[in-house]
Coordinates of C-alpha atoms and ligand atoms in Angstrom, one line a residue:
X1 CA 90.8 -70.5 83.4
X2 CA 88.8 -69.0 86.3
X3 CA 88.0 -65.3 86.3
X4 CA 89.6 -63.4 89.2
X5 CA 87.0 -62.3 91.7
X6 CA 87.7 -59.3 94.0
X7 CA 85.5 -57.8 96.7
X8 CA 85.2 -54.6 98.7
X9 CA 83.6 -55.4 102.1
X10 CA 82.9 -52.3 104.2
X11 CA 81.0 -52.3 107.5
X12 CA 78.2 -49.7 107.4
X13 CA 78.8 -48.5 110.9
X14 CA 80.2 -45.0 110.0
X15 CA 81.3 -42.9 107.1
X16 CA 83.7 -44.1 104.4
X17 CA 86.9 -42.1 104.3
X18 CA 89.9 -41.7 102.0
X19 CA 91.3 -45.1 103.3
X20 CA 88.2 -46.9 102.1
X21 CA 88.4 -45.0 98.7
X22 CA 91.9 -46.3 98.3
X23 CA 91.0 -49.9 99.1
X24 CA 87.9 -49.9 96.9
X25 CA 89.7 -48.2 93.9
X26 CA 92.8 -50.4 94.3
X27 CA 90.5 -53.4 94.0
X28 CA 88.9 -51.9 91.0
X29 CA 92.3 -51.2 89.4
X30 CA 93.2 -54.8 89.9
X31 CA 89.9 -56.0 88.5
X32 CA 90.6 -54.0 85.3
X33 CA 94.2 -55.3 85.0
X34 CA 93.1 -58.9 85.3
X35 CA 89.7 -58.8 83.5
X36 CA 88.2 -59.8 86.8
X37 CA 84.9 -59.2 88.6
X38 CA 84.2 -56.9 91.5
X39 CA 81.7 -57.8 94.2
X40 CA 80.4 -55.6 97.1
X41 CA 79.6 -57.0 100.5
X42 CA 78.1 -55.2 103.4
X43 CA 79.6 -56.6 106.6
X44 CA 76.7 -55.6 108.8
X45 CA 76.5 -58.3 111.4
X46 CA 76.5 -55.7 114.2
X47 CA 72.8 -54.9 114.1
X48 CA 73.2 -52.0 116.5
X49 CA 75.9 -50.0 114.8
X50 CA 75.1 -50.8 111.2
X51 CA 72.0 -49.0 109.9
X52 CA 70.2 -48.8 106.5
X53 CA 71.0 -45.0 106.4
X54 CA 74.7 -45.6 106.8
X55 CA 74.6 -48.3 104.2
X56 CA 72.7 -46.0 101.8
X57 CA 75.2 -43.2 102.3
X58 CA 78.1 -45.6 101.7
X59 CA 76.5 -46.7 98.5
X60 CA 76.2 -43.1 97.4
X61 CA 79.8 -42.5 98.3
X62 CA 80.9 -45.5 96.3
X63 CA 79.0 -44.4 93.3
X64 CA 80.5 -41.0 93.6
X65 CA 84.0 -42.4 93.4
X66 CA 82.8 -44.4 90.4
X67 CA 83.3 -47.8 91.9
X68 CA 81.4 -50.4 89.9
X69 CA 80.3 -53.8 91.2
X70 CA 78.2 -56.7 90.2
X71 CA 74.7 -57.1 91.6
X72 CA 73.5 -58.3 94.0
X73 CA 75.2 -56.7 97.0
X74 CA 75.7 -59.3 99.6
X75 CA 74.5 -58.3 103.1
X76 CA 75.8 -60.5 105.9
X77 CA 72.8 -59.7 108.0
X78 CA 70.7 -61.7 105.5
X79 CA 72.7 -64.8 106.0
X80 CA 72.8 -65.5 109.8
X81 CA 71.5 -69.1 109.3
X82 CA 74.6 -69.9 107.1
X83 CA 77.0 -68.7 109.8
X84 CA 75.0 -70.6 112.4
X85 CA 75.5 -73.8 110.4
X86 CA 79.3 -73.1 110.3
X87 CA 79.2 -72.4 114.0
X88 CA 77.4 -75.7 114.6
X89 CA 80.1 -77.5 112.7
X90 CA 82.8 -76.1 115.0
X91 CA 80.7 -77.1 118.0
X92 CA 80.3 -80.6 116.7
X93 CA 84.1 -80.8 116.2
X94 CA 84.4 -79.8 119.8
X95 CA 86.6 -76.9 118.9
X96 CA 84.7 -74.2 120.6
X97 CA 83.3 -73.6 124.0
X98 CA 81.0 -71.1 125.8
X99 CA 83.3 -68.6 127.6
X100 CA 81.7 -66.6 130.4
X101 CA 84.4 -64.1 131.4
X102 CA 83.6 -60.5 130.7
X103 CA 86.4 -58.0 129.9
X104 CA 86.6 -57.2 133.6
X105 CA 86.5 -60.9 134.5
X106 CA 89.5 -61.4 132.2
X107 CA 91.4 -58.6 133.9
X108 CA 90.7 -60.1 137.3
X109 CA 91.8 -63.5 136.2
X110 CA 95.0 -62.1 134.9
X111 CA 95.7 -60.3 138.1
X112 CA 94.9 -63.4 140.1
X113 CA 97.2 -65.5 138.0
X114 CA 100.2 -63.4 139.0
X115 CA 101.7 -64.0 135.5
X116 CA 103.8 -60.9 134.9
X117 CA 104.1 -61.2 131.1
X118 CA 100.5 -62.2 130.2
X119 CA 100.4 -62.6 126.4
X120 CA 98.5 -60.1 124.2
X121 CA 97.0 -60.7 120.8
X122 CA 98.1 -58.7 117.7
X123 CA 95.3 -56.2 118.3
X124 CA 96.5 -55.5 121.8
X125 CA 93.9 -57.5 123.8
X126 CA 95.0 -59.9 126.5
X127 CA 94.7 -63.6 125.5
X128 CA 91.7 -65.3 127.1
X129 CA 92.6 -67.3 130.2
X130 CA 92.2 -71.0 129.5
X131 CA 90.4 -71.8 132.7
X132 CA 87.0 -72.4 131.2
X133 CA 88.1 -74.9 128.5
X134 CA 87.5 -77.7 130.9
X135 CA 84.0 -76.9 132.2
X136 CA 81.8 -79.9 132.0
X137 CA 79.0 -79.9 129.5
X138 CA 76.6 -80.0 132.4
X139 CA 78.1 -76.9 134.0
X140 CA 78.1 -75.0 130.6
X141 CA 74.4 -75.9 130.2
X142 CA 73.5 -74.8 133.7
X143 CA 75.2 -71.4 133.3
X144 CA 73.7 -70.9 129.8
X145 CA 70.2 -71.8 131.1
X146 CA 70.7 -69.4 134.0
X147 CA 71.1 -66.6 131.4
X148 CA 74.8 -65.9 132.1
X149 CA 76.3 -63.9 129.2
X150 CA 78.9 -65.8 127.2
X151 CA 80.7 -65.9 123.8
X152 CA 81.7 -68.9 121.8
X153 CA 85.5 -69.1 121.8
X154 CA 87.8 -71.4 119.8
X155 CA 90.0 -73.8 121.8
X156 CA 93.1 -72.7 119.9
X157 CA 95.3 -75.5 121.2
X158 CA 92.8 -78.1 120.1
X159 CA 92.3 -76.5 116.7
X160 CA 96.0 -76.3 116.1
X161 CA 96.3 -79.9 117.1
X162 CA 93.6 -80.9 114.6
X163 CA 95.4 -79.0 111.8
X164 CA 98.6 -80.6 112.7
X165 CA 100.8 -78.7 110.3
X166 CA 102.0 -75.1 109.7
X167 CA 99.6 -73.0 107.6
X168 CA 100.7 -70.3 105.1
X169 CA 98.9 -67.7 102.9
X170 CA 100.2 -66.1 99.7
X171 CA 100.7 -62.4 99.4
X172 CA 100.4 -61.9 95.7
X173 CA 101.7 -58.3 95.8
X174 CA 105.1 -59.4 97.1
X175 CA 104.9 -62.9 95.7
X176 CA 105.7 -64.3 99.1
X177 CA 104.2 -67.0 101.3
X178 CA 103.5 -65.9 104.8
X179 CA 103.5 -68.2 107.8
X180 CA 100.2 -68.0 109.6
X181 CA 100.4 -67.6 113.4
X182 CA 96.9 -68.2 114.7
X183 CA 98.4 -69.2 118.1
X184 CA 99.1 -65.4 118.6
X185 CA 95.4 -64.9 119.0
X186 CA 94.7 -67.5 121.7
X187 CA 91.1 -68.5 122.2
X188 CA 89.4 -66.0 119.9
X189 CA 85.7 -65.2 119.8
X190 CA 84.0 -67.0 117.0
X191 CA 80.4 -66.0 117.8
X192 CA 78.4 -64.3 120.5
X193 CA 75.4 -65.4 122.5
X194 CA 73.0 -63.2 120.6
X195 CA 74.8 -63.3 117.2
X196 CA 75.9 -66.7 115.7
X197 CA 79.0 -65.2 114.1
X198 CA 81.9 -62.8 114.3
X199 CA 83.9 -60.8 111.7
X200 CA 86.4 -63.8 111.4
X201 CA 83.7 -66.4 110.9
X202 CA 81.6 -64.6 108.4
X203 CA 84.5 -63.2 106.3
X204 CA 85.8 -66.7 105.8
X205 CA 82.4 -68.2 104.9
X206 CA 81.5 -65.4 102.6
X207 CA 84.8 -65.1 100.7
X208 CA 84.3 -68.8 100.0
X209 CA 80.6 -68.7 99.1
X210 CA 81.2 -65.7 96.8
X211 CA 84.1 -67.4 95.1
X212 CA 86.6 -64.6 96.0
X213 CA 90.0 -65.4 94.5
X214 CA 91.8 -62.2 95.5
X215 CA 91.4 -60.5 98.9
X216 CA 92.7 -56.9 98.7
X217 CA 92.4 -55.1 102.0
X218 CA 94.3 -52.9 104.4
X219 CA 97.4 -53.9 106.4
X220 CA 95.4 -53.5 109.6
X221 CA 93.9 -57.0 108.8
X222 CA 97.2 -58.6 108.0
X223 CA 97.4 -60.5 111.3
X224 CA 93.7 -61.4 111.2
X225 CA 94.6 -63.5 108.1
X226 CA 96.2 -66.0 110.4
X227 CA 92.8 -66.7 112.0
X228 CA 91.2 -66.8 108.6
X229 CA 93.7 -69.4 107.3
X230 CA 93.0 -71.6 110.4
X231 CA 89.2 -71.4 109.9
X232 CA 89.6 -72.1 106.2
X233 CA 91.6 -75.2 106.9
X234 CA 89.1 -76.4 109.5
X235 CA 86.2 -76.0 107.0
X236 CA 88.1 -77.4 104.1
X237 CA 88.1 -74.1 102.2
X238 CA 90.7 -73.4 99.6
X239 CA 92.2 -70.0 100.6
X240 CA 92.1 -67.0 98.2
X241 CA 95.3 -65.0 97.4
X242 CA 95.8 -62.0 99.6
X243 CA 97.2 -58.5 99.2
X244 CA 97.4 -56.3 102.3
X245 CA 97.9 -52.8 101.1
X246 CA 99.4 -49.7 102.9
X247 CA 97.0 -47.6 105.0
X248 CA 96.2 -44.0 104.3
X249 CA 97.3 -42.1 107.4
X250 CA 96.3 -38.7 108.7
X251 CA 98.8 -35.8 109.0
X252 CA 99.9 -37.2 112.5
X253 CA 100.6 -40.6 111.0
X254 CA 97.5 -42.2 112.6
X255 CA 94.9 -44.5 111.0
X256 CA 91.9 -42.6 109.6
X257 CA 88.8 -43.2 111.6
X258 CA 85.2 -43.6 110.5
X259 CA 84.1 -41.0 113.1
X260 CA 86.4 -38.3 111.8
X261 CA 84.4 -36.0 109.7
X262 CA 87.0 -34.0 107.7
X263 CA 88.5 -37.0 105.8
X264 CA 85.1 -38.6 105.1
X265 CA 84.2 -38.9 101.5
X266 CA 80.9 -37.2 102.1
X267 CA 82.5 -34.0 103.6
X268 CA 85.1 -33.9 100.8
X269 CA 82.3 -34.2 98.2
X270 CA 80.4 -31.4 100.0
X271 CA 83.4 -29.2 100.0
X272 CA 83.6 -29.6 96.2
X273 CA 86.5 -32.1 95.9
X274 CA 86.3 -33.9 92.6
X275 CA 86.8 -37.6 92.0
X276 CA 90.1 -36.9 90.3
X277 CA 91.3 -35.0 93.3
X278 CA 90.4 -38.0 95.5
X279 CA 92.4 -40.2 93.2
X280 CA 95.4 -37.7 93.4
X281 CA 95.0 -37.6 97.2
X282 CA 95.3 -41.3 97.6
X283 CA 97.9 -41.7 94.8
X284 CA 95.8 -43.8 92.4
Ligands
LIG1 N1 84.5 -55.2 107.0 C1 85.9 -54.9 107.3 C2 86.2 -53.5 107.5 O1 85.4 -52.6 107.1 C3 86.8 -55.4 106.1 C4 86.9 -56.8 106.0 C5 87.8 -57.4 105.0 O2 88.1 -56.7 104.0 O3 88.2 -58.5 105.2 O4 87.2 -53.1 108.1

């Protein structure tokens, strides 16, 4: 029998808050209940916003809430060549293309199109216009060589065609299979010009490489799982089981944010809050 492998995967671009404590400790609880293993992964592909200081202070916070994990900690920033390889596979499969429209460019294109009910993705961003899917290789190359900024986007229609069947994932908390709806995301960004990956690409590659069997994370990533299922299928990766847990909200019912100081673990610790009080606050 395989040992269940869980992970906590924060991005060191701000301070951990009560919501992170909930996610980390819920993972730990499930690790104990299943005799599983706990891994820690720093999702630090954004080299501007993620800093060693922020990572160190996250590690201190995690030690303070008594999270324990197996060494080594995986840092995504140390594995760019692996993501590049995965990106190259998608390029070879002709599933992605360089997309040159900036955010403003997208807005203009939408206005120009006169489509009144332009579709938006589950995160609230307008779907990418499909106009550039058909650029010739030569034109792509000319624009790239001219230094035009671009992102690598998935040709969603082509990817869905290649999959050719509906995809599902399993929510082990509710015991239900969920129909994946990658089409709701349109031509999503898979990598950037100066970064051979994105959250979606690296999370899928790393969960597979680290042998993660159970992904326990916040409901805010529920819809992103559709994209992850699609990528897993394209790469021939067996999906892990998922549990998307409730989010800890502030007194106004809003999601906690990494920039808010008063609910950061650090400020709570400095105010003398104990670990037990943290557990009581998050109901664990
Ligand atoms: N790095 C992501 C975050 O901090 C979490 C990724 C995941 O659990 O899949 O929001």
